[in-house]
Short mmCIF file of C-alpha atoms and ligand atoms in Angstrom, two decimals:
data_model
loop_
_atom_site.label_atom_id
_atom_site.label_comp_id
_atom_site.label_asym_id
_atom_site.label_seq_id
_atom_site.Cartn_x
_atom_site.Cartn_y
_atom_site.Cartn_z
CA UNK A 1 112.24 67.22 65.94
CA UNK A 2 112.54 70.28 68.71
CA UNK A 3 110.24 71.75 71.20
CA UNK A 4 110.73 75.41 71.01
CA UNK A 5 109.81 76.95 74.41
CA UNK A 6 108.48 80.44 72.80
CA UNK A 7 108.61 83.52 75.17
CA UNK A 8 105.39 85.19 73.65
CA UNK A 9 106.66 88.76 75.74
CA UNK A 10 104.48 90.77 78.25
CA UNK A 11 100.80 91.41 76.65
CA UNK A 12 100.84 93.32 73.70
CA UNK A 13 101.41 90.89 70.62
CA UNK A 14 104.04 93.47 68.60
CA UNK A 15 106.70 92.68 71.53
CA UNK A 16 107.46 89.07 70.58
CA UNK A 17 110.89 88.46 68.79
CA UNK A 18 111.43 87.65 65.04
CA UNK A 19 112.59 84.21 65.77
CA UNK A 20 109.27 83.56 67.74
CA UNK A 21 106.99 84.51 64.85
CA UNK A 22 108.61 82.75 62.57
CA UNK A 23 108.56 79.32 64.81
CA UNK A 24 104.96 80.19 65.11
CA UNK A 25 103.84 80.50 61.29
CA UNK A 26 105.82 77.50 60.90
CA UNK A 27 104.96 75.10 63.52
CA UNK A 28 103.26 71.86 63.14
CA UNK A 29 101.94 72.22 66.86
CA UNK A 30 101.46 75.37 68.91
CA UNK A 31 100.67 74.87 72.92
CA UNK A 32 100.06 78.05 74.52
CA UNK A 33 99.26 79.28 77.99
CA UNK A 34 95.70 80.64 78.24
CA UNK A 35 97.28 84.52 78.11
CA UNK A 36 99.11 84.61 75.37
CA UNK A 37 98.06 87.23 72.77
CA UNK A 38 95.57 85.49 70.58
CA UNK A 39 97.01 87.72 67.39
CA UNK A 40 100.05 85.23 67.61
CA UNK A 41 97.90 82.32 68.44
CA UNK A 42 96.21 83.38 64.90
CA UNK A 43 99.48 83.08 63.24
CA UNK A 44 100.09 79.56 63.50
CA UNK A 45 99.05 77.94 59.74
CA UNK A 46 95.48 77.02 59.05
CA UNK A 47 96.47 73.19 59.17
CA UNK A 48 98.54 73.28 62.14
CA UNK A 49 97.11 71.66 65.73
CA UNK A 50 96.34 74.56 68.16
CA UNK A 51 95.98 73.35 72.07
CA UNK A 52 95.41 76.01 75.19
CA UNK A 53 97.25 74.67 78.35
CA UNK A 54 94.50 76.07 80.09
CA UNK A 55 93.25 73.33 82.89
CA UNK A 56 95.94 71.08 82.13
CA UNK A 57 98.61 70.10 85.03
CA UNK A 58 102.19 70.89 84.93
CA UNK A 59 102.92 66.94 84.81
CA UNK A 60 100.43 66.16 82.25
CA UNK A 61 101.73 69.40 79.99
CA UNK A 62 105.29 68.22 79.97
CA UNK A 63 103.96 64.57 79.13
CA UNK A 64 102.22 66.14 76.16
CA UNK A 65 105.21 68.12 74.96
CA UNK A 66 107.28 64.94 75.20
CA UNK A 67 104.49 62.93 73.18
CA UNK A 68 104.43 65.71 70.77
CA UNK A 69 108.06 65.85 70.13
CA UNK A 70 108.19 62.43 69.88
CA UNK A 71 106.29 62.16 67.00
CA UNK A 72 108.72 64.30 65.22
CA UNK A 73 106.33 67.22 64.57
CA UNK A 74 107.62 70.94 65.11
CA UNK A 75 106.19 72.00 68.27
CA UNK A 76 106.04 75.43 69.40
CA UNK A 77 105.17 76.18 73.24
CA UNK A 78 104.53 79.95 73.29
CA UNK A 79 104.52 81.20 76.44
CA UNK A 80 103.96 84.17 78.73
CA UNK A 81 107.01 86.58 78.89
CA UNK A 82 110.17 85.09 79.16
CA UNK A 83 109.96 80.82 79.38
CA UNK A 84 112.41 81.00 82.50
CA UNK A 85 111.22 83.74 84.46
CA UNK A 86 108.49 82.45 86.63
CA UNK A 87 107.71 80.76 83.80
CA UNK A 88 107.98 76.71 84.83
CA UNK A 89 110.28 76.96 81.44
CA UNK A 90 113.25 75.45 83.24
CA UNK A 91 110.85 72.49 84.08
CA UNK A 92 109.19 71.73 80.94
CA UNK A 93 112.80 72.18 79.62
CA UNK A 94 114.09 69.60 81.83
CA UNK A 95 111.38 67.18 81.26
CA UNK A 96 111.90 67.29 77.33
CA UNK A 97 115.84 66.96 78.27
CA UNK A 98 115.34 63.77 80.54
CA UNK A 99 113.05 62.51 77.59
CA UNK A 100 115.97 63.06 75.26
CA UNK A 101 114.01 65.31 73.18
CA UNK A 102 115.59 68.20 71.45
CA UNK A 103 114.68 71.52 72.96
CA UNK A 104 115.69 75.09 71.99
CA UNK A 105 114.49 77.78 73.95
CA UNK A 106 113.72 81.50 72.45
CA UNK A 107 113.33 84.47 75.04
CA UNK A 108 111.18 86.32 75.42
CA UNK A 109 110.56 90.30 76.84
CA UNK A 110 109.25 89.07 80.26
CA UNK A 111 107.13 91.68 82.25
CA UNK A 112 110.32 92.29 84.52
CA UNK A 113 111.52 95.29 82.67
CA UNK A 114 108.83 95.66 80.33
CA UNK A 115 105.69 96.54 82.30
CA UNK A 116 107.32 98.66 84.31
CA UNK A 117 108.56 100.47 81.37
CA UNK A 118 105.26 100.83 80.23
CA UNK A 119 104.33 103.15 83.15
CA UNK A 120 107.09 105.21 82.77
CA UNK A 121 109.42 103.06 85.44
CA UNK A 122 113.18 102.14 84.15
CA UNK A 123 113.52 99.53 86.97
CA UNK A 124 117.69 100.67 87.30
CA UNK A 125 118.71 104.17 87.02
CA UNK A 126 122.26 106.07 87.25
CA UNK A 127 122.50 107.13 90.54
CA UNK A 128 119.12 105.72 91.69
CA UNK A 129 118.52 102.07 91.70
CA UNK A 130 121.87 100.01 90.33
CA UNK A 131 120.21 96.42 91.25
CA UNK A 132 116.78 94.63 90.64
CA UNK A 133 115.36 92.22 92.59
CA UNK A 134 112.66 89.95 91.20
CA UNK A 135 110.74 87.91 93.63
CA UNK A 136 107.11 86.20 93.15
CA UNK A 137 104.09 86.88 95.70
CA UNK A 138 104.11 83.12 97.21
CA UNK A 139 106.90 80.77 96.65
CA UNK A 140 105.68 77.03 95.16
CA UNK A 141 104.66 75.63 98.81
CA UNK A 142 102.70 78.92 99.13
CA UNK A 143 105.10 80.56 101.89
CA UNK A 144 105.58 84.03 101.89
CA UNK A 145 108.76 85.94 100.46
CA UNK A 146 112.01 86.73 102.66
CA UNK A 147 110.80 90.02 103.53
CA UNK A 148 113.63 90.73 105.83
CA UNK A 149 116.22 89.78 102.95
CA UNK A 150 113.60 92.05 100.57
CA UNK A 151 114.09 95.13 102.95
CA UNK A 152 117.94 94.55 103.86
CA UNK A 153 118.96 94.58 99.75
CA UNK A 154 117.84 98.03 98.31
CA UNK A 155 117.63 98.99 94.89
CA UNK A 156 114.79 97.92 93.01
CA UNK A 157 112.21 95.51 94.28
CA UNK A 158 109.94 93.52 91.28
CA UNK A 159 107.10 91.10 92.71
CA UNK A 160 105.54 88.88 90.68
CA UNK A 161 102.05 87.72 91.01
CA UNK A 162 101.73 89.84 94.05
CA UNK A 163 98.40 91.48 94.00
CA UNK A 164 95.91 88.90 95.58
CA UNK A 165 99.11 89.10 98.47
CA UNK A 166 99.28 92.44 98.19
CA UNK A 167 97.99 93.87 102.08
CA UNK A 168 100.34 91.09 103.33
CA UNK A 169 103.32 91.92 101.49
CA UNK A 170 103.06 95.84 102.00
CA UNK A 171 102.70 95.02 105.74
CA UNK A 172 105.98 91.99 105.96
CA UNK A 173 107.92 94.94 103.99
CA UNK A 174 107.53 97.61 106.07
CA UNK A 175 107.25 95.10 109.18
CA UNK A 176 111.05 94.33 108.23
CA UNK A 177 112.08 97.87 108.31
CA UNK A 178 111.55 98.97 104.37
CA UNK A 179 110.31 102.87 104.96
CA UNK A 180 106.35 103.38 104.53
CA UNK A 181 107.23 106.52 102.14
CA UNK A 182 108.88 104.15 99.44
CA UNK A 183 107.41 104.63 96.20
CA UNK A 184 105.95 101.74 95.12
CA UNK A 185 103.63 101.24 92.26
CA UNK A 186 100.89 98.31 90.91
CA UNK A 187 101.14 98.19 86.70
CA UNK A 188 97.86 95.80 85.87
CA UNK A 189 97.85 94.42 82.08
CA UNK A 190 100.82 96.26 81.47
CA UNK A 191 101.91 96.85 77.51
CA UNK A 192 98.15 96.28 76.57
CA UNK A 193 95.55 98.76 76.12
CA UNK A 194 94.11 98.26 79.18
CA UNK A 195 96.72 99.39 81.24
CA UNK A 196 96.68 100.59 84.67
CA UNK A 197 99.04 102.13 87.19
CA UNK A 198 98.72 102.66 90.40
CA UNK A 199 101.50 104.69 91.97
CA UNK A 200 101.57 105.45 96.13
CA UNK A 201 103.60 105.47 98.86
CA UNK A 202 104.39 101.39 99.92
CA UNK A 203 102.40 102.23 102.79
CA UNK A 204 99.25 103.17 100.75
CA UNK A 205 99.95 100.71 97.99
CA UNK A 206 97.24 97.95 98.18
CA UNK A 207 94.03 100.43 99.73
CA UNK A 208 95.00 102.69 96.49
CA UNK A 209 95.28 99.81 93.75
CA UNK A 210 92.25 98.14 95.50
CA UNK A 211 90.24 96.87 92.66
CA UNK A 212 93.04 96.46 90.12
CA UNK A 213 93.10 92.90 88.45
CA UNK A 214 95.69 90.49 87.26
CA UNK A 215 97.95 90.06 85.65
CA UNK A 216 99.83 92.52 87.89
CA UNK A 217 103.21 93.47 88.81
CA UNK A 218 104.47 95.30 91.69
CA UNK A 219 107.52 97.36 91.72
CA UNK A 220 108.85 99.35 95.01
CA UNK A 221 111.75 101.59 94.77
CA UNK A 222 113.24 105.11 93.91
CA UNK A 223 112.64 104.57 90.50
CA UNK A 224 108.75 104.79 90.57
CA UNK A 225 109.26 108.86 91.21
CA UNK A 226 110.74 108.48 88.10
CA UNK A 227 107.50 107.67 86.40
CA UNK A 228 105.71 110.69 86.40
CA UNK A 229 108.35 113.04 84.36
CA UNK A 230 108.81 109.95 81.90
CA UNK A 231 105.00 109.54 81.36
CA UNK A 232 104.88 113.39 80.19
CA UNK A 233 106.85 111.78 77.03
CA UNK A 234 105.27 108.10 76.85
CA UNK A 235 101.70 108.80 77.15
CA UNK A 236 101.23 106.75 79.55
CA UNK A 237 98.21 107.05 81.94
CA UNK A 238 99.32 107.26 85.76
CA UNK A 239 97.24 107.78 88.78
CA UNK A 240 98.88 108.74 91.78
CA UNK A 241 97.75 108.77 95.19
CA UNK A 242 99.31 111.21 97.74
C1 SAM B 1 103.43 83.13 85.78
S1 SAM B 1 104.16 84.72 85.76
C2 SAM B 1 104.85 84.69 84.15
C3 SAM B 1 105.90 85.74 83.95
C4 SAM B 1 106.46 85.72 82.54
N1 SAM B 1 107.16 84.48 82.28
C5 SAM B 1 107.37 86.90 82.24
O1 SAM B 1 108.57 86.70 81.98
O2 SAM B 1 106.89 88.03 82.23
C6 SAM B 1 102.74 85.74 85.59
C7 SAM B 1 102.91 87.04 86.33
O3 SAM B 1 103.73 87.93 85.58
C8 SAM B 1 103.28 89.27 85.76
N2 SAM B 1 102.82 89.75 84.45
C9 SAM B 1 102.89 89.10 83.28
N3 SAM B 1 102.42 89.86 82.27
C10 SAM B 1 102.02 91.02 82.83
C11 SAM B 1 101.43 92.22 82.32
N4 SAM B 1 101.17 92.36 81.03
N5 SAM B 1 101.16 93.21 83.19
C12 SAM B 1 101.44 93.09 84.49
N6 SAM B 1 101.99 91.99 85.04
C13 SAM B 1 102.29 90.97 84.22
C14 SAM B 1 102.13 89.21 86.76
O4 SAM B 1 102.67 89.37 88.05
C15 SAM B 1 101.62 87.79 86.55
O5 SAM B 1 100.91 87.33 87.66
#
């Protein structure tokens, strides 16, 4: 039987794929990560074995899935987002492959474009941003990000679990020569209705989204003065600091 690594999308349970529900009413087994939307965690059947990842290890989760698959039962990891982005997908995927048990993954909207989008933010835009860089707040041994690399390659910058770092990486940006004035922009719980956006000047970011919580995702580029005008049609709440 498969593993189906699940991406569960950004927050708010509507954004999942078609595919993905359906694995999930259907599953014998459904592992998800502690943040999935619990509506799809409710749509597993009545009869079918329902395990949080929550305080289990990477190594002892991709035992489990392996175990699990074993057995022959239809397993369904749901995860955050999109399985491979920053999502240890490509691990768990690897671990089932070295175990010689069948995997299939289904993607899912990750945060990248989609929390941005829910503040008003199209992370490219014709004549404003043509790339996207995605980067994560602390790589796996904890170091920091390139920020020299970040500051050289223009266009849209997307940091992923970011906030806690957030003074740091505002200060190795502009340290590396990215302008102060850059808008930049914290989305917190992004696509849920909690939602919060903070949007400032990189050089203001992390004293004005002081207080904000995870999960957060910071995006710096010309494309965050684009927010404003777009949230006039969205609805979506802004507040922006001068
Ligand atoms: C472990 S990564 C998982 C990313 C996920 N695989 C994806 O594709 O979106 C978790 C980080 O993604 C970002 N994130 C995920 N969902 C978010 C949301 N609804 N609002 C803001 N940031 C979010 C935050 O930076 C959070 O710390």
């Amino acid at each position: 039987m498969t593993v189906y690594l699940v991406g569960a999308g950004p927050g708010d349970p509507g954004l999942i794929t078609a595919r993905g529900l359906d694995l999930i009413r259907s599953c014998d087994v459904l592992v998800h990560d502690r943040l999935v939307a619990r509506e799809l965690v409710d749509e597993a059947p009545s009869d079918a074995l329902v395990i949080s990842r929550a305080g289990l290890r990477q190594a002892a989760l991709n035992g489990l899935l392996i175990e699990l698959g074993r057995e022959g039962r239809t397993v369904v990891r749901l995860k955050g987002g999109d399985p491979y982005v920053f999502g240890r997908g490509g691990e768990e995927a690897l671990a089932l492959a070295e175990a010689d048990v069948a995997v299939e993954v289904v993607p899912g909207v990750s945060a990248l474009a989609a929390v941005p989008a829910a503040a008003g933010i199209p992370v490219t835009h014709r004549g404003v941003a043509d790339s996207v860089t995605l980067t994560t707040g602390h790589g796996a041994d904890g170091s920091p990000p390139d920020y020299e690399a970040l500051a050289r390659i223009g266009g849209t910058l997307v940091l992923f679990m970011g906030l806690a770092r957030l003074p740091e990486i505002v200060k190795g940006l502009i340290g590396a020569g990215l302008d102060p004035a850059t808008p930049a922009a914290v989305v917190s719980a992004g696509t849920l209705p909690e939602q919060q956006t903070m949007i400032a000047p990189l050089a203001e970011l992390a004293s004005a989204a002081e207080g904000f919580v995870s999960p957060a995702l910071v995006v710096v580029g010309s494309v965050v003065s684009l927010a404003d005008a777009i949230a006039h049609a969205t609805g979506a709440s802004l507040i922006v600091a001068s």
